[in-house]
Coordinates of N, CA, C and O in Angstrom, one line a residue:
M184 N 149.3 99.2 108.2 CA 148.2 100.2 108.3 C 148.9 101.7 108.6 O 149.8 101.7 109.5
S185 N 148.6 102.6 107.9 CA 149.2 104.0 108.1 C 148.6 104.4 109.6 O 147.6 104.0 110.1
T186 N 149.4 105.4 110.0 CA 149.0 106.0 111.3 C 147.7 106.6 111.3 O 146.9 106.7 112.2
T187 N 147.4 107.4 110.2 CA 146.1 108.1 110.0 C 144.9 107.1 110.1 O 143.8 107.3 110.8
L188 N 145.1 106.0 109.3 CA 144.1 105.1 109.4 C 143.8 104.3 110.7 O 142.7 104.0 111.1
K189 N 145.0 104.1 111.4 CA 144.9 103.5 112.8 C 144.1 104.6 113.6 O 143.3 104.2 114.4
Q190 N 144.4 105.9 113.5 CA 143.8 106.9 114.4 C 142.3 106.8 114.0 O 141.5 107.0 115.0
Q191 N 141.9 106.9 112.7 CA 140.5 106.9 112.4 C 139.8 105.6 112.9 O 138.7 105.7 113.4
T192 N 140.4 104.4 112.8 CA 139.8 103.3 113.4 C 139.7 103.2 114.7 O 138.6 103.0 115.3
G193 N 140.6 103.8 115.5 CA 140.5 104.0 117.0 C 139.4 104.9 117.4 O 138.6 104.7 118.4
I194 N 139.2 106.0 116.6 CA 138.2 107.0 116.8 C 136.8 106.3 116.6 O 135.9 106.4 117.4
N195 N 136.7 105.6 115.4 CA 135.5 104.9 115.1 C 135.1 103.9 116.2 O 133.9 103.8 116.6
Q196 N 136.1 103.2 116.8 CA 135.8 102.1 117.8 C 135.2 102.9 119.0 O 134.4 102.4 119.8
K197 N 135.8 104.0 119.4 CA 135.4 104.7 120.6 C 133.9 105.3 120.3 O 133.1 105.3 121.3
I198 N 133.7 105.9 119.2 CA 132.3 106.2 119.0 C 131.3 105.0 118.9 O 130.3 105.1 119.6
D199 N 131.7 104.0 118.4 CA 130.8 102.8 118.4 C 130.6 102.3 120.0 O 129.6 102.0 120.3
S200 N 131.6 102.3 120.8 CA 131.6 102.0 122.1 C 130.7 102.8 122.9 O 129.8 102.4 123.7
T201 N 130.8 104.1 122.6 CA 130.0 105.1 123.4 C 128.5 104.8 122.8 O 127.6 104.8 123.9
F202 N 128.2 104.7 121.5 CA 126.8 104.5 121.3 C 126.2 103.1 121.9 O 125.2 103.1 122.1
N203 N 127.0 102.1 121.8 CA 126.6 100.8 122.3 C 126.4 100.9 123.8 O 125.5 100.3 124.2
S204 N 127.1 101.8 124.6 CA 126.8 102.0 125.9 C 125.5 102.6 126.3 O 125.0 102.5 127.4
I205 N 125.0 103.3 125.4 CA 123.7 104.1 125.6 C 122.6 103.7 124.8 O 121.6 104.2 124.7
A206 N 122.8 102.5 124.1 CA 121.8 101.9 123.2 C 120.5 101.7 123.8 O 119.4 101.9 123.3
N207 N 120.6 101.0 125.0 CA 119.2 100.7 125.6 C 118.4 101.9 126.0 O 117.2 101.9 125.8
P208 N 119.1 102.8 126.7 CA 118.3 104.1 127.0 C 117.7 104.8 125.7 O 116.6 105.3 125.7
L209 N 118.6 104.7 124.7 CA 118.1 105.5 123.5 C 117.0 104.7 122.9 O 116.0 105.2 122.4
A210 N 117.0 103.3 123.0 CA 115.8 102.5 122.5 C 114.6 102.8 123.2 O 113.5 102.9 122.6
L211 N 114.8 103.0 124.6 CA 113.6 103.3 125.4 C 113.1 104.7 124.9 O 111.8 104.8 124.8
A212 N 113.8 105.6 124.9 CA 113.5 107.1 124.4 C 112.8 106.9 123.0 O 111.7 107.6 122.9
G213 N 113.3 106.2 122.2 CA 112.7 106.1 120.9 C 111.3 105.4 120.9 O 110.3 105.9 120.3
R214 N 111.1 104.4 121.7 CA 110.0 103.7 121.8 C 108.9 104.8 122.5 O 107.7 104.7 122.0
V215 N 109.2 105.5 123.4 CA 108.4 106.4 124.1 C 108.0 107.5 123.2 O 106.7 107.8 123.0
L216 N 108.8 108.0 122.5 CA 108.6 109.0 121.5 C 107.7 108.6 120.4 O 106.7 109.4 119.9
L217 N 107.9 107.5 119.8 CA 107.0 106.9 118.8 C 105.6 106.6 119.3 O 104.7 106.9 118.8
A218 N 105.7 106.0 120.5 CA 104.3 105.5 121.0 C 103.5 106.7 121.5 O 102.1 106.5 121.5
T219 N 104.0 107.6 122.0 CA 103.2 108.8 122.6 C 102.1 109.3 121.7 O 101.0 109.6 122.1
M220 N 102.5 109.5 120.4 CA 101.5 110.0 119.4 C 100.3 109.1 119.4 O 99.2 109.6 119.3
F221 N 100.5 107.7 119.5 CA 99.5 106.9 119.3 C 98.5 106.8 120.6 O 97.3 106.8 120.4
V222 N 99.3 106.8 121.6 CA 98.4 106.8 122.9 C 97.5 108.0 123.0 O 96.4 107.9 123.4
L223 N 98.2 109.2 122.7 CA 97.5 110.5 122.8 C 96.3 110.5 121.9 O 95.1 110.9 122.2
A224 N 96.5 110.0 120.5 CA 95.5 110.0 119.6 C 94.4 109.1 120.0 O 93.2 109.4 119.8
G225 N 94.7 107.9 120.6 CA 93.7 107.0 121.0 C 92.8 107.5 122.0 O 91.5 107.4 122.0
F226 N 93.3 108.2 123.0 CA 92.6 108.8 124.1 C 91.7 109.9 123.6 O 90.5 110.2 124.0
S227 N 92.2 110.8 122.6 CA 91.4 111.8 122.1 C 90.3 111.2 121.2 O 89.3 111.9 121.1
K228 N 90.4 110.1 120.7 CA 89.3 109.5 119.9 C 88.2 109.0 120.8 O 87.0 108.8 120.4
I229 N 88.5 108.6 122.1 CA 87.4 108.2 123.1 C 86.5 109.5 123.3 O 85.3 109.3 123.2
G230 N 87.1 110.5 123.5 CA 86.2 111.8 123.6 C 85.6 112.2 122.5 O 84.5 113.0 122.5
G231 N 86.1 111.9 121.2 CA 85.6 112.4 120.0 C 85.2 111.2 119.1 O 85.3 111.2 117.9
F232 N 84.6 110.2 119.9 CA 84.1 109.0 119.2 C 83.3 109.2 118.1 O 83.5 108.7 117.0
D233 N 82.2 110.0 118.1 CA 81.3 110.3 117.1 C 81.9 110.9 115.9 O 81.6 110.5 114.7
G234 N 82.7 111.8 116.2 CA 83.4 112.6 115.1 C 84.5 111.7 114.3 O 84.6 111.7 113.1
T235 N 85.2 110.8 115.1 CA 86.1 109.8 114.5 C 85.3 108.9 113.7 O 85.6 108.5 112.5
A236 N 84.2 108.3 114.2 CA 83.4 107.5 113.4 C 82.9 108.1 112.2 O 82.8 107.4 111.1
G237 N 82.5 109.4 112.1 CA 82.0 110.0 111.1 C 83.1 110.2 110.0 O 82.8 110.0 108.9
Y238 N 84.2 110.5 110.5 CA 85.4 110.6 109.6 C 85.7 109.3 108.9 O 86.0 109.3 107.7
I239 N 85.7 108.1 109.7 CA 85.9 107.0 109.1 C 84.9 106.7 107.9 O 85.2 106.1 106.8
A240 N 83.6 106.9 108.3 CA 82.6 106.6 107.4 C 82.7 107.6 106.1 O 82.3 107.1 105.0
S241 N 83.3 108.7 106.2 CA 83.4 109.7 105.2 C 84.2 109.2 104.1 O 84.1 109.6 103.0
V242 N 85.1 108.3 104.3 CA 86.0 107.6 103.2 C 85.4 106.4 102.7 O 86.0 105.7 101.9
G243 N 84.1 106.0 103.1 CA 83.6 104.8 102.6 C 83.8 103.6 103.3 O 83.4 102.5 102.7
L244 N 84.3 103.7 104.4 CA 84.5 102.4 105.2 C 83.3 101.9 105.9 O 82.7 102.8 106.5
P245 N 83.0 100.7 106.0 CA 81.8 100.2 106.7 C 82.2 100.0 108.0 O 83.3 100.1 108.6
F246 N 81.0 99.9 108.9 CA 81.3 99.6 110.4 C 82.2 100.7 111.0 O 83.0 100.3 111.7
A247 N 81.8 101.9 110.7 CA 82.6 103.0 111.2 C 82.8 102.9 112.8 O 83.8 103.3 113.3
E248 N 81.6 102.6 113.6 CA 81.8 102.6 115.0 C 82.6 101.4 115.6 O 83.5 101.7 116.3
L249 N 82.5 100.3 114.9 CA 83.5 99.1 115.2 C 84.7 99.5 114.9 O 85.7 99.3 115.7
L250 N 85.2 100.1 113.8 CA 86.5 100.5 113.3 C 87.1 101.6 114.2 O 88.2 101.5 114.6
T251 N 86.3 102.5 114.8 CA 86.7 103.5 115.6 C 87.1 102.8 117.1 O 88.2 103.1 117.5
A252 N 86.2 101.9 117.5 CA 86.7 101.1 118.7 C 87.9 100.4 118.5 O 88.7 100.5 119.4
L253 N 88.0 99.7 117.4 CA 89.3 98.9 117.2 C 90.6 99.8 117.1 O 91.6 99.5 117.5
T254 N 90.3 101.0 116.4 CA 91.4 102.0 116.4 C 91.9 102.5 117.8 O 93.0 102.5 118.1
I255 N 90.9 102.7 118.6 CA 91.2 103.2 119.9 C 92.0 102.0 120.7 O 93.0 102.3 121.4
V256 N 91.6 100.9 120.6 CA 92.2 99.7 121.3 C 93.7 99.5 120.7 O 94.5 99.3 121.5
V257 N 93.8 99.6 119.4 CA 95.1 99.4 118.7 C 96.1 100.6 119.2 O 97.2 100.4 119.7
E258 N 95.5 101.9 119.1 CA 96.4 103.0 119.3 C 96.8 103.0 120.9 O 98.1 103.1 121.1
I259 N 96.0 102.8 121.8 CA 96.2 102.8 123.2 C 97.0 101.5 123.6 O 98.0 101.5 124.2
G260 N 96.4 100.4 123.3 CA 96.9 99.1 123.7 C 98.4 98.9 123.2 O 99.3 98.6 124.0
A261 N 98.5 99.0 121.9 CA 99.8 98.8 121.3 C 100.8 99.9 121.5 O 102.0 99.7 121.9
G262 N 100.3 101.0 121.8 CA 101.1 102.3 122.1 C 101.7 102.0 123.5 O 102.8 102.2 123.7
I263 N 100.8 101.7 124.5 CA 101.3 101.4 125.9 C 102.3 100.1 125.9 O 103.3 100.2 126.6
A264 N 101.9 99.2 125.1 CA 103.0 98.0 125.0 C 104.2 98.4 124.5 O 105.3 98.0 125.0
L265 N 104.2 99.3 123.5 CA 105.5 99.8 123.1 C 106.3 100.6 124.1 O 107.5 100.3 124.3
I266 N 105.6 101.4 124.7 CA 106.3 102.2 125.9 C 106.9 101.4 126.9 O 108.1 101.5 127.2
V267 N 106.1 100.4 127.4 CA 106.7 99.5 128.5 C 107.5 98.4 128.0 O 108.0 97.7 128.8
G268 N 107.6 98.2 126.7 CA 108.4 97.1 126.2 C 107.9 95.7 126.4 O 108.6 94.8 126.4
F269 N 106.6 95.7 126.2 CA 105.9 94.4 126.3 C 105.5 93.9 124.9 O 104.9 94.6 124.2
Q270 N 106.0 92.7 124.5 CA 105.8 92.3 123.1 C 106.2 93.4 122.1 O 105.3 93.6 121.2
T271 N 107.2 94.0 122.2 CA 107.6 95.1 121.6 C 107.6 95.1 120.0 O 106.9 95.8 119.3
K272 N 108.2 94.0 119.5 CA 108.0 93.6 118.0 C 106.8 93.5 117.6 O 106.4 94.1 116.4
I273 N 105.9 92.9 118.2 CA 104.5 92.6 117.7 C 103.7 94.0 117.8 O 103.0 94.4 117.0
A274 N 103.8 94.8 119.0 CA 103.1 96.1 119.0 C 103.6 97.0 118.0 O 102.9 97.7 117.4
A275 N 104.9 97.0 117.7 CA 105.5 97.9 116.7 C 105.0 97.5 115.3 O 104.6 98.3 114.4
L276 N 104.8 96.2 115.0 CA 104.4 95.7 113.7 C 102.9 96.1 113.6 O 102.4 96.5 112.5
L277 N 102.1 96.0 114.6 CA 100.7 96.3 114.6 C 100.6 97.8 114.3 O 99.8 98.2 113.4
L278 N 101.3 98.5 114.9 CA 101.3 100.0 114.8 C 101.8 100.5 113.3 O 101.2 101.4 112.8
A279 N 102.8 99.8 113.0 CA 103.3 100.1 111.6 C 102.2 99.9 110.5 O 101.9 100.7 109.6
G280 N 101.6 98.6 110.7 CA 100.5 98.4 109.7 C 99.4 99.3 109.8 O 98.9 99.7 108.7
F281 N 99.0 99.5 110.9 CA 97.8 100.5 111.2 C 98.3 101.9 110.5 O 97.4 102.5 109.9
T282 N 99.5 102.3 110.7 CA 99.8 103.7 110.3 C 99.9 103.6 108.7 O 99.5 104.6 108.2
L283 N 100.4 102.5 108.1 CA 100.5 102.6 106.7 C 99.0 102.4 106.1 O 98.7 103.2 105.1
A284 N 98.1 101.8 106.7 CA 96.8 101.7 106.2 C 96.0 103.0 106.3 O 95.5 103.6 105.5
A285 N 96.3 103.7 107.6 CA 95.6 105.1 107.8 C 96.1 106.0 106.7 O 95.4 106.9 106.2
S286 N 97.5 105.9 106.5 CA 98.1 106.8 105.6 C 97.5 106.8 104.1 O 97.1 107.7 103.6
V287 N 97.2 105.5 103.7 CA 96.7 105.3 102.3 C 95.2 105.7 102.3 O 94.7 106.4 101.3
L288 N 94.5 105.4 103.4 CA 93.0 105.6 103.4 C 92.6 107.2 103.7 O 91.7 107.6 103.1
F289 N 93.5 107.9 104.6 CA 93.1 109.1 105.0 C 93.9 110.2 104.6 O 93.7 111.4 104.8
H290 N 95.2 109.9 104.0 CA 96.0 111.0 103.6 C 96.4 110.7 102.2 O 97.5 111.0 101.7
N291 N 95.5 110.3 101.5 CA 95.7 110.1 99.9 C 95.7 111.4 99.2 O 94.9 111.8 98.4
Y292 N 97.0 112.0 99.3 CA 97.0 113.4 98.8 C 97.0 113.3 97.2 O 96.6 114.4 96.6
W293 N 97.3 112.3 96.6 CA 97.3 112.2 95.1 C 95.8 112.3 94.6 O 95.7 112.5 93.4
A294 N 94.9 112.2 95.5 CA 93.5 112.2 95.0 C 92.8 113.5 95.6 O 91.5 113.6 95.4
M295 N 93.5 114.5 96.1 CA 93.0 115.6 96.8 C 93.0 116.8 95.9 O 94.0 116.9 95.0
P296 N 92.3 117.7 96.0 CA 92.4 119.0 95.4 C 93.7 119.7 95.7 O 94.2 119.5 96.8
A297 N 94.3 120.5 94.9 CA 95.6 121.0 95.0 C 95.7 121.8 96.2 O 96.7 121.8 96.9
D298 N 94.7 122.5 96.8 CA 94.8 123.2 97.9 C 94.8 122.4 99.2 O 95.2 123.0 100.2
Q299 N 94.5 121.2 99.1 CA 94.5 120.2 100.3 C 95.7 119.3 100.1 O 96.1 118.7 101.2
A300 N 96.2 119.1 98.9 CA 97.3 118.0 98.7 C 98.5 118.3 99.6 O 99.0 117.2 100.1
Y301 N 98.9 119.5 99.7 CA 100.2 119.8 100.3 C 100.2 119.2 101.7 O 101.1 118.4 102.3
V302 N 99.3 119.7 102.6 CA 99.1 119.2 103.8 C 99.0 117.7 104.0 O 99.7 117.1 104.8
Q303 N 98.1 117.1 103.1 CA 97.8 115.7 103.3 C 99.3 115.0 102.8 O 99.4 114.0 103.4
Q304 N 99.9 115.5 102.0 CA 101.3 114.9 101.5 C 102.3 114.9 102.8 O 102.9 113.9 103.1
L305 N 102.2 116.0 103.5 CA 103.1 116.1 104.7 C 102.6 115.0 105.7 O 103.5 114.4 106.3
M306 N 101.3 114.9 105.9 CA 100.8 114.0 106.9 C 101.2 112.6 106.5 O 101.6 111.7 107.2
F307 N 101.0 112.3 105.1 CA 101.3 111.0 104.6 C 102.9 110.7 104.8 O 103.1 109.5 105.2
M308 N 103.6 111.5 104.5 CA 105.1 111.3 104.7 C 105.6 111.2 106.1 O 106.3 110.4 106.4
K309 N 104.9 112.0 107.0 CA 105.1 111.8 108.5 C 104.8 110.4 108.8 O 105.5 109.8 109.5
N310 N 103.6 110.0 108.4 CA 103.2 108.6 108.9 C 104.1 107.5 108.2 O 104.4 106.5 108.8
I311 N 104.6 107.7 107.0 CA 105.5 106.7 106.3 C 106.8 106.8 107.2 O 107.4 105.7 107.4
S312 N 107.2 107.8 107.5 CA 108.4 107.9 108.5 C 108.3 107.2 109.8 O 109.1 106.5 110.2
V313 N 107.2 107.4 110.4 CA 106.8 106.7 111.7 C 106.8 105.2 111.5 O 107.3 104.5 112.2
A314 N 106.2 104.8 110.4 CA 106.2 103.4 110.2 C 107.5 102.8 109.8 O 107.8 101.7 110.4
G315 N 108.4 103.6 109.2 CA 109.7 103.2 109.1 C 110.5 103.0 110.3 O 111.2 102.0 110.7
G316 N 110.2 104.0 111.4 CA 110.8 103.8 112.7 C 110.3 102.5 113.4 O 111.1 101.9 114.1
L317 N 109.0 102.3 113.2 CA 108.3 101.2 113.9 C 108.9 99.9 113.4 O 109.2 98.9 114.0
L318 N 109.1 99.8 112.1 CA 109.7 98.6 111.3 C 111.2 98.3 111.8 O 111.6 97.2 111.8
M319 N 111.9 99.5 112.2 CA 113.2 99.3 112.7 C 113.0 98.5 114.0 O 113.9 97.7 114.3
I320 N 112.1 98.9 114.8 CA 111.9 98.2 116.0 C 111.6 96.7 115.9 O 112.1 95.9 116.5
V321 N 110.6 96.5 114.8 CA 110.4 95.0 114.6 C 111.6 94.3 114.1 O 111.9 93.1 114.6
A322 N 112.5 94.9 113.4 CA 113.7 94.2 112.9 C 114.8 94.1 113.9 O 115.5 93.0 114.0
L323 N 115.0 95.1 114.7 CA 116.2 95.2 115.7 C 115.7 95.1 117.1 O 116.7 95.0 118.0
G324 N 114.5 95.1 117.4 CA 114.1 94.9 118.9 C 114.0 96.4 119.5 O 114.4 97.3 119.0
G325 N 113.5 96.4 120.7 CA 113.2 97.5 121.4 C 114.1 97.8 122.5 O 114.0 98.7 123.4
G326 N 115.3 97.1 122.5 CA 116.3 97.3 123.6 C 116.0 96.5 124.8 O 114.9 95.8 125.0
A327 N 116.9 96.6 125.8 CA 116.8 95.6 127.0 C 115.8 96.4 128.1 O 115.6 95.6 129.0
L328 N 115.7 97.6 128.0 CA 114.8 98.2 129.0 C 113.3 98.1 128.7 O 112.7 98.9 128.0
G329 N 112.7 97.1 129.2 CA 111.3 96.8 128.9 C 110.9 95.5 129.5 O 111.8 94.8 129.9
L330 N 109.6 95.2 129.5 CA 109.0 94.0 130.0 C 109.4 92.7 129.4 O 109.6 91.8 129.8
S331 N 109.7 92.8 128.0 CA 110.0 91.8 127.2 C 111.5 91.7 126.8 O 112.0 90.8 126.1
K332 N 112.3 92.5 127.4 CA 113.7 92.5 127.3 C 114.2 92.4 125.8 O 114.9 91.3 125.4
G333 N 113.8 93.5 124.9 CA 114.3 93.5 123.5 C 113.3 92.9 122.6 O 113.6 92.9 121.5
K334 N 112.3 92.1 122.9 CA 111.5 91.4 122.0 C 110.4 92.2 121.6 O 109.6 92.9 122.3

């Protein structure tokens, strides 16, 4: 092995070691950052229950009040579970599914007038990215800092 290759391998091992040593705090920070959006949105829906139900009904979904209540429970419940690391993979999967469904139902930019499509496409892509992060948690766990210790 050449000296340059040995040096590069040593550098890569040091980088890997550094990242491995902070993996659990990074996983906790990632969980908190992802979940905060859901928890805040859930609490805002409590205060704007009628408006949220009206918005849900406006896309043709039945049982808007029930769906609003379920949305609040999912966003707050699974969001808090994700933050504290309780049944992390299940919470992340629930939030990912919720986010993907909400994206298709409420940010369907492909069916919007051109003047609304751009913002809706941004919202759709943001949600898809968030769902991707949540699916990474489902696949890899949430780290050791939490009530379920990585599960």
